[in-house]
Amino acid sequence: MSGDERIRAVRAAAKVACVAGVALAALGALRAEAAAAEREEAATRESGASRSEALFRVDGNQGCIGRPPTWGPPAPPPLAQCDREVAS
Amino acid sequence: MTVELDFSHVRRRARSLDVGRAVLEDHERALVIESWRGRMVMEYSSARVFGDLVGQAMRAGISPRVVADIARMASEEIEHGELCAEVLVNLDADPVASAPELLPPAAPHDDASPKVAFLRNVLSIGCASETVAVALVEGERAIALTPDLERVLTRILKDEIGHARLGWSSLRRAAADLGRAELDEVERYLPSLFEHQIRHYGPLAALPRTTERARRAGAPDGRAQHAIFWETLETVIVPGLEGAGLAATRALERALERALPRAS
């Protein structure tokens, strides 16, 4: 998938949020970011992709019933125990 | 334990669709079939998530119009399962698969008020998962191998947009109606939500590469989809939640801090 196609995809998601009146990140910034990602082989973006790859190696495909995730939403998780303790 | 999920009923009314059957090599077709079969299971299974949300919305006193919309969304997910089954039939594959017998329900959030519980789950479903789904489906629609596949994806995309908007419109109303204490209870949930999203979509990055033709017919383009997930999370979801007054950036940082030690 090319950088332009990925931008178009994320723009579609952004439009959904925009229609609901939510502020959006500038799409110009997104375009620059996507271009950089294209040069560096998309999924190696340091902020998250490589880190969640590492998580997957440890935790397997938890939460996606033994198949790669697709479009159907998984069940929302409970509040993590550590966040319960913070509040009490 | 698993159950056999059988969508053979779609054969009776399945349209003749050009889904690339004639041009796919056998090894490509096998990957594409596996992908659409997985989608059939996942779409069908996700109907229960909206089913759970119907009860939570009613307990929270959400407008009956919105409750009716959520009930329809459950039905739409089952229809998506049937559309995936129709693609399988046109790939000369059986629309049958094994599915887990027991799947987790939407979290009840007994620690919170009904309104907060509903909003936590609608953020997870609409603002996060379904907003990512919009980007993923659109990403695939843009490169669809045939016009018929593009039409199937367009139909699914239309519904996913509605599901995502449920989240963003619910958040907008809540930001106006809820007090700060209740919004804090919603905000407290965000690290759990993000950690779950990272774990859910993480497997995309590890999927083996495949051919361009197979990708355009529906085989997962794992690395590109993983990049789309992160771009949507960082440039759409987090700013959107921040725009409603929730400290989403800090929550994402916390989710990553918590998750990383487990990976080392």
GROMACS .gro file of C-alpha atoms in nm:
model
  352
    1MET     CA    1   0.000   0.000   0.000
    2SER     CA    2   0.148   0.335  -0.098
    3GLY     CA    3   0.189   0.636   0.127
    4ASP     CA    4  -0.092   0.816  -0.057
    5GLU     CA    5  -0.327   0.523  -0.005
    6ARG     CA    6  -0.245   0.515   0.365
    7ILE     CA    7  -0.303   0.888   0.392
    8ARG     CA    8  -0.639   0.844   0.221
    9ALA     CA    9  -0.729   0.570   0.469
   10VAL     CA   10  -0.641   0.772   0.777
   11ARG     CA   11  -0.810   1.077   0.626
   12ALA     CA   12  -1.131   0.869   0.607
   13ALA     CA   13  -1.105   0.794   0.978
   14ALA     CA   14  -1.029   1.159   1.051
   15LYS     CA   15  -1.336   1.266   0.858
   16VAL     CA   16  -1.552   1.047   1.080
   17ALA     CA   17  -1.417   1.221   1.386
   18CYS     CA   18  -1.447   1.561   1.220
   19VAL     CA   19  -1.815   1.516   1.140
   20ALA     CA   20  -1.875   1.462   1.509
   21GLY     CA   21  -1.718   1.798   1.578
   22VAL     CA   22  -1.394   1.677   1.725
   23ALA     CA   23  -1.069   1.864   1.667
   24LEU     CA   24  -0.825   1.692   1.434
   25ALA     CA   25  -0.454   1.685   1.381
   26ALA     CA   26  -0.340   1.877   1.075
   27LEU     CA   27  -0.348   1.656   0.769
   28GLY     CA   28  -0.036   1.829   0.638
   29ALA     CA   29   0.154   1.692   0.933
   30LEU     CA   30   0.008   1.353   0.863
   31ARG     CA   31   0.124   1.367   0.502
   32ALA     CA   32   0.478   1.453   0.609
   33GLU     CA   33   0.476   1.178   0.866
   34ALA     CA   34   0.348   0.923   0.617
   35ALA     CA   35   0.613   1.021   0.365
   36ALA     CA   36   0.881   0.967   0.626
   37ALA     CA   37   0.729   0.635   0.720
   38GLU     CA   38   0.731   0.533   0.355
   39ARG     CA   39   1.102   0.596   0.333
   40GLU     CA   40   1.174   0.396   0.642
   41GLU     CA   41   0.952   0.097   0.570
   42ALA     CA   42   0.624   0.196   0.729
   43ALA     CA   43   0.601  -0.020   1.035
   44THR     CA   44   0.931   0.078   1.193
   45ARG     CA   45   0.794   0.403   1.330
   46GLU     CA   46   0.969   0.434   1.660
   47SER     CA   47   0.677   0.577   1.852
   48GLY     CA   48   0.472   0.265   1.850
   49ALA     CA   49   0.496   0.011   1.577
   50SER     CA   50   0.819  -0.155   1.677
   51ARG     CA   51   0.716  -0.153   2.039
   52SER     CA   52   0.390  -0.329   1.979
   53GLU     CA   53   0.570  -0.580   1.760
   54ALA     CA   54   0.776  -0.662   2.067
   55LEU     CA   55   0.460  -0.695   2.272
   56PHE     CA   56   0.317  -0.936   2.022
   57ARG     CA   57   0.621  -1.158   2.036
   58VAL     CA   58   0.570  -1.195   2.409
   59ASP     CA   59   0.196  -1.200   2.439
   60GLY     CA   60   0.083  -1.369   2.121
   61ASN     CA   61  -0.247  -1.280   1.968
   62GLN     CA   62  -0.435  -1.216   2.290
   63GLY     CA   63  -0.770  -1.060   2.230
   64CYS     CA   64  -0.813  -1.159   1.869
   65ILE     CA   65  -0.943  -1.514   1.912
   66GLY     CA   66  -0.657  -1.684   1.737
   67ARG     CA   67  -0.679  -1.487   1.413
   68PRO     CA   68  -0.528  -1.161   1.293
   69PRO     CA   69  -0.744  -0.865   1.395
   70THR     CA   70  -0.980  -0.736   1.130
   71TRP     CA   71  -1.263  -0.485   1.147
   72GLY     CA   72  -1.504  -0.613   1.412
   73PRO     CA   73  -1.455  -0.440   1.747
   74PRO     CA   74  -1.322  -0.660   2.028
   75ALA     CA   75  -1.502  -0.649   2.362
   76PRO     CA   76  -1.398  -0.340   2.558
   77PRO     CA   77  -1.161  -0.441   2.841
   78PRO     CA   78  -1.225  -0.380   3.210
   79LEU     CA   79  -1.048  -0.103   3.397
   80ALA     CA   80  -0.698  -0.228   3.480
   81GLN     CA   81  -0.642  -0.318   3.844
   82CYS     CA   82  -0.361  -0.063   3.879
   83ASP     CA   83  -0.599   0.215   3.771
   84ARG     CA   84  -0.856   0.099   4.026
   85GLU     CA   85  -0.592   0.122   4.297
   86VAL     CA   86  -0.488   0.472   4.191
   87ALA     CA   87  -0.841   0.596   4.249
   88SER     CA   88  -0.909   0.422   4.582
   89MET     CA   89  -1.386  -2.511   2.304
   90THR     CA   90  -1.502  -2.405   1.962
   91VAL     CA   91  -1.827  -2.409   1.772
   92GLU     CA   92  -1.878  -2.457   1.401
   93LEU     CA   93  -1.990  -2.132   1.241
   94ASP     CA   94  -2.180  -2.219   0.924
   95PHE     CA   95  -2.289  -1.945   0.683
   96SER     CA   96  -2.396  -2.190   0.410
   97HIS     CA   97  -2.739  -2.021   0.399
   98VAL     CA   98  -2.580  -1.743   0.190
   99ARG     CA   99  -2.536  -1.989  -0.098
  100ARG     CA  100  -2.908  -1.971  -0.168
  101ARG     CA  101  -2.892  -1.603  -0.249
  102ALA     CA  102  -2.524  -1.546  -0.319
  103ARG     CA  103  -2.458  -1.315  -0.613
  104SER     CA  104  -2.204  -1.404  -0.876
  105LEU     CA  105  -1.918  -1.172  -0.790
  106ASP     CA  106  -1.580  -1.127  -0.953
  107VAL     CA  107  -1.355  -1.141  -0.647
  108GLY     CA  108  -1.039  -1.229  -0.839
  109ARG     CA  109  -1.088  -1.606  -0.839
  110ALA     CA  110  -0.969  -1.639  -1.200
  111VAL     CA  111  -0.643  -1.448  -1.158
  112LEU     CA  112  -0.526  -1.568  -0.818
  113GLU     CA  113  -0.262  -1.841  -0.799
  114ASP     CA  114  -0.354  -2.132  -0.570
  115HIS     CA  115  -0.124  -2.017  -0.288
  116GLU     CA  116  -0.267  -1.664  -0.314
  117ARG     CA  117  -0.623  -1.790  -0.312
  118ALA     CA  118  -0.551  -1.994   0.002
  119LEU     CA  119  -0.433  -1.680   0.183
  120VAL     CA  120  -0.726  -1.474   0.060
  121ILE     CA  121  -0.974  -1.743   0.166
  122GLU     CA  122  -0.819  -1.764   0.512
  123SER     CA  123  -0.845  -1.387   0.548
  124TRP     CA  124  -1.210  -1.361   0.444
  125ARG     CA  125  -1.292  -1.661   0.663
  126GLY     CA  126  -1.132  -1.484   0.958
  127ARG     CA  127  -1.330  -1.172   0.880
  128MET     CA  128  -1.651  -1.374   0.863
  129VAL     CA  129  -1.586  -1.502   1.215
  130MET     CA  130  -1.472  -1.169   1.358
  131GLU     CA  131  -1.758  -0.966   1.211
  132TYR     CA  132  -2.017  -1.215   1.331
  133SER     CA  133  -1.856  -1.239   1.676
  134SER     CA  134  -1.849  -0.864   1.719
  135ALA     CA  135  -2.228  -0.845   1.702
  136ARG     CA  136  -2.230  -0.954   2.066
  137VAL     CA  137  -2.029  -0.644   2.160
  138PHE     CA  138  -2.306  -0.417   2.031
  139GLY     CA  139  -2.560  -0.648   2.193
  140ASP     CA  140  -2.393  -0.589   2.529
  141LEU     CA  141  -2.389  -0.218   2.459
  142VAL     CA  142  -2.766  -0.211   2.407
  143GLY     CA  143  -2.825  -0.316   2.769
  144GLN     CA  144  -2.564  -0.074   2.900
  145ALA     CA  145  -2.715   0.213   2.700
  146MET     CA  146  -3.061   0.137   2.839
  147ARG     CA  147  -2.930   0.130   3.196
  148ALA     CA  148  -2.755   0.463   3.135
  149GLY     CA  149  -3.079   0.626   3.018
  150ILE     CA  150  -2.949   0.687   2.667
  151SER     CA  151  -3.208   0.805   2.417
  152PRO     CA  152  -3.420   0.522   2.269
  153ARG     CA  153  -3.325   0.649   1.923
  154VAL     CA  154  -2.959   0.584   1.998
  155VAL     CA  155  -3.040   0.247   2.159
  156ALA     CA  156  -3.222   0.151   1.837
  157ASP     CA  157  -2.915   0.257   1.637
  158ILE     CA  158  -2.691   0.036   1.852
  159ALA     CA  159  -2.926  -0.261   1.811
  160ARG     CA  160  -2.912  -0.211   1.434
  161MET     CA  161  -2.532  -0.206   1.449
  162ALA     CA  162  -2.534  -0.556   1.601
  163SER     CA  163  -2.740  -0.670   1.303
  164GLU     CA  164  -2.502  -0.494   1.063
  165GLU     CA  165  -2.207  -0.690   1.201
  166ILE     CA  166  -2.391  -1.016   1.128
  167GLU     CA  167  -2.466  -0.889   0.777
  168HIS     CA  168  -2.094  -0.818   0.733
  169GLY     CA  169  -2.030  -1.181   0.827
  170GLU     CA  170  -2.271  -1.280   0.549
  171LEU     CA  171  -2.097  -1.052   0.300
  172CYS     CA  172  -1.764  -1.213   0.387
  173ALA     CA  173  -1.930  -1.553   0.341
  174GLU     CA  174  -2.053  -1.443  -0.002
  175VAL     CA  175  -1.697  -1.354  -0.102
  176LEU     CA  176  -1.587  -1.700   0.017
  177VAL     CA  177  -1.851  -1.870  -0.196
  178ASN     CA  178  -1.723  -1.676  -0.497
  179LEU     CA  179  -1.371  -1.795  -0.418
  180ASP     CA  180  -1.504  -2.153  -0.434
  181ALA     CA  181  -1.459  -2.191  -0.059
  182ASP     CA  182  -1.699  -2.316   0.206
  183PRO     CA  183  -1.836  -2.035   0.425
  184VAL     CA  184  -1.770  -2.240   0.736
  185ALA     CA  185  -1.522  -2.187   1.018
  186SER     CA  186  -1.446  -2.276   1.377
  187ALA     CA  187  -1.515  -2.002   1.628
  188PRO     CA  188  -1.455  -1.982   2.002
  189GLU     CA  189  -1.752  -2.098   2.206
  190LEU     CA  190  -1.701  -1.836   2.473
  191LEU     CA  191  -1.593  -1.481   2.398
  192PRO     CA  192  -1.543  -1.207   2.654
  193PRO     CA  193  -1.839  -0.974   2.709
  194ALA     CA  194  -1.806  -0.596   2.705
  195ALA     CA  195  -1.671  -0.495   3.047
  196PRO     CA  196  -1.958  -0.417   3.288
  197HIS     CA  197  -1.756  -0.145   3.471
  198ASP     CA  198  -1.927  -0.210   3.804
  199ASP     CA  199  -1.695   0.044   3.966
  200ALA     CA  200  -1.862   0.328   3.777
  201SER     CA  201  -2.203   0.487   3.722
  202PRO     CA  202  -2.412   0.349   3.431
  203LYS     CA  203  -2.339   0.661   3.224
  204VAL     CA  204  -1.965   0.633   3.279
  205ALA     CA  205  -1.975   0.257   3.209
  206PHE     CA  206  -2.156   0.316   2.881
  207LEU     CA  207  -1.920   0.593   2.777
  208ARG     CA  208  -1.607   0.391   2.855
  209ASN     CA  209  -1.730   0.111   2.630
  210VAL     CA  210  -1.854   0.335   2.353
  211LEU     CA  211  -1.514   0.504   2.344
  212SER     CA  212  -1.343   0.166   2.315
  213ILE     CA  213  -1.582   0.047   2.044
  214GLY     CA  214  -1.660   0.362   1.845
  215CYS     CA  215  -1.381   0.614   1.898
  216ALA     CA  216  -1.106   0.350   1.898
  217SER     CA  217  -1.179   0.013   1.733
  218GLU     CA  218  -1.430   0.130   1.474
  219THR     CA  219  -1.235   0.444   1.387
  220VAL     CA  220  -0.936   0.220   1.317
  221ALA     CA  221  -1.167  -0.009   1.118
  222VAL     CA  222  -1.273   0.283   0.898
  223ALA     CA  223  -0.909   0.348   0.810
  224LEU     CA  224  -0.833  -0.021   0.753
  225VAL     CA  225  -1.134  -0.082   0.530
  226GLU     CA  226  -1.073   0.236   0.333
  227GLY     CA  227  -0.707   0.138   0.293
  228GLU     CA  228  -0.813  -0.190   0.138
  229ARG     CA  229  -1.093  -0.038  -0.066
  230ALA     CA  230  -0.844   0.197  -0.230
  231ILE     CA  231  -0.652  -0.098  -0.376
  232ALA     CA  232  -0.938  -0.348  -0.428
  233LEU     CA  233  -0.857  -0.598  -0.702
  234THR     CA  234  -1.201  -0.586  -0.869
  235PRO     CA  235  -1.503  -0.351  -0.876
  236ASP     CA  236  -1.712  -0.618  -0.701
  237LEU     CA  237  -1.467  -0.638  -0.413
  238GLU     CA  238  -1.467  -0.259  -0.395
  239ARG     CA  239  -1.847  -0.261  -0.371
  240VAL     CA  240  -1.841  -0.515  -0.086
  241LEU     CA  241  -1.586  -0.304   0.100
  242THR     CA  242  -1.784   0.014   0.033
  243ARG     CA  243  -2.092  -0.140   0.193
  244ILE     CA  244  -1.894  -0.247   0.500
  245LEU     CA  245  -1.719   0.091   0.519
  246LYS     CA  246  -2.051   0.274   0.522
  247ASP     CA  247  -2.159   0.082   0.831
  248GLU     CA  248  -1.822   0.112   1.005
  249ILE     CA  249  -1.842   0.490   0.963
  250GLY     CA  250  -2.177   0.483   1.143
  251HIS     CA  251  -2.030   0.273   1.424
  252ALA     CA  252  -1.737   0.510   1.467
  253ARG     CA  253  -1.966   0.812   1.468
  254LEU     CA  254  -2.164   0.656   1.753
  255GLY     CA  255  -1.851   0.688   1.962
  256TRP     CA  256  -1.761   1.041   1.864
  257SER     CA  257  -2.116   1.174   1.893
  258SER     CA  258  -2.160   1.006   2.233
  259LEU     CA  259  -1.836   1.165   2.349
  260ARG     CA  260  -1.945   1.508   2.227
  261ARG     CA  261  -2.273   1.480   2.417
  262ALA     CA  262  -2.100   1.351   2.728
  263ALA     CA  263  -1.846   1.632   2.724
  264ALA     CA  264  -2.138   1.875   2.740
  265ASP     CA  265  -2.354   1.684   2.990
  266LEU     CA  266  -2.126   1.508   3.239
  267GLY     CA  267  -1.961   1.676   3.533
  268ARG     CA  268  -1.584   1.684   3.573
  269ALA     CA  269  -1.590   1.402   3.831
  270GLU     CA  270  -1.763   1.168   3.587
  271LEU     CA  271  -1.532   1.270   3.301
  272ASP     CA  272  -1.240   1.189   3.532
  273GLU     CA  273  -1.386   0.838   3.571
  274VAL     CA  274  -1.392   0.806   3.194
  275GLU     CA  275  -1.040   0.944   3.162
  276ARG     CA  276  -0.913   0.695   3.419
  277TYR     CA  277  -1.008   0.419   3.177
  278LEU     CA  278  -0.802   0.546   2.883
  279PRO     CA  279  -0.472   0.366   2.967
  280SER     CA  280  -0.659   0.035   2.984
  281LEU     CA  281  -0.832   0.115   2.656
  282PHE     CA  282  -0.506   0.202   2.477
  283GLU     CA  283  -0.317  -0.097   2.616
  284HIS     CA  284  -0.594  -0.323   2.488
  285GLN     CA  285  -0.583  -0.159   2.143
  286ILE     CA  286  -0.205  -0.200   2.119
  287ARG     CA  287  -0.233  -0.567   2.207
  288HIS     CA  288  -0.526  -0.625   1.976
  289TYR     CA  289  -0.366  -0.474   1.664
  290GLY     CA  290  -0.006  -0.575   1.745
  291PRO     CA  291  -0.036  -0.913   1.566
  292LEU     CA  292  -0.074  -0.729   1.236
  293ALA     CA  293   0.296  -0.644   1.239
  294ALA     CA  294   0.396  -1.008   1.258
  295LEU     CA  295   0.192  -1.132   0.963
  296PRO     CA  296   0.399  -1.282   0.682
  297ARG     CA  297   0.432  -1.084   0.361
  298THR     CA  298   0.229  -1.184   0.059
  299THR     CA  299   0.188  -1.084  -0.304
  300GLU     CA  300   0.037  -0.756  -0.416
  301ARG     CA  301  -0.240  -0.940  -0.600
  302ALA     CA  302  -0.334  -1.138  -0.288
  303ARG     CA  303  -0.332  -0.819  -0.079
  304ARG     CA  304  -0.564  -0.648  -0.326
  305ALA     CA  305  -0.802  -0.945  -0.298
  306GLY     CA  306  -0.808  -0.932   0.082
  307ALA     CA  307  -0.500  -1.110   0.219
  308PRO     CA  308  -0.377  -0.897   0.511
  309ASP     CA  309  -0.111  -0.638   0.437
  310GLY     CA  310   0.007  -0.661   0.796
  311ARG     CA  311   0.279  -0.398   0.806
  312ALA     CA  312   0.080  -0.136   0.618
  313GLN     CA  313  -0.227  -0.207   0.832
  314HIS     CA  314  -0.018  -0.185   1.148
  315ALA     CA  315   0.115   0.152   1.036
  316ILE     CA  316  -0.242   0.268   0.964
  317PHE     CA  317  -0.343   0.160   1.315
  318TRP     CA  318  -0.070   0.372   1.472
  319GLU     CA  319  -0.133   0.671   1.246
  320THR     CA  320  -0.503   0.660   1.326
  321LEU     CA  321  -0.434   0.623   1.698
  322GLU     CA  322  -0.185   0.908   1.715
  323THR     CA  323  -0.331   1.152   1.463
  324VAL     CA  324  -0.706   1.095   1.493
  325ILE     CA  325  -0.807   0.914   1.812
  326VAL     CA  326  -0.578   1.078   2.066
  327PRO     CA  327  -0.636   1.433   1.931
  328GLY     CA  328  -1.009   1.366   1.917
  329LEU     CA  329  -1.022   1.258   2.280
  330GLU     CA  330  -0.801   1.550   2.380
  331GLY     CA  331  -1.040   1.782   2.198
  332ALA     CA  332  -1.318   1.661   2.425
  333GLY     CA  333  -1.114   1.745   2.734
  334LEU     CA  334  -0.970   1.401   2.809
  335ALA     CA  335  -0.596   1.363   2.878
  336ALA     CA  336  -0.543   1.103   2.606
  337THR     CA  337  -0.179   1.178   2.527
  338ARG     CA  338  -0.076   1.109   2.885
  339ALA     CA  339  -0.296   0.798   2.891
  340LEU     CA  340  -0.126   0.659   2.580
  341GLU     CA  341   0.213   0.719   2.739
  342ARG     CA  342   0.100   0.533   3.050
  343ALA     CA  343  -0.030   0.244   2.842
  344LEU     CA  344   0.305   0.211   2.667
  345GLU     CA  345   0.501   0.239   2.993
  346ARG     CA  346   0.292  -0.038   3.145
  347ALA     CA  347   0.314  -0.261   2.843
  348LEU     CA  348   0.683  -0.227   2.766
  349PRO     CA  349   0.831  -0.403   3.071
  350ARG     CA  350   0.634  -0.713   2.976
  351ALA     CA  351   0.803  -0.717   2.638
  352SER     CA  352   1.158  -0.693   2.765
   0.00000   0.00000   0.00000
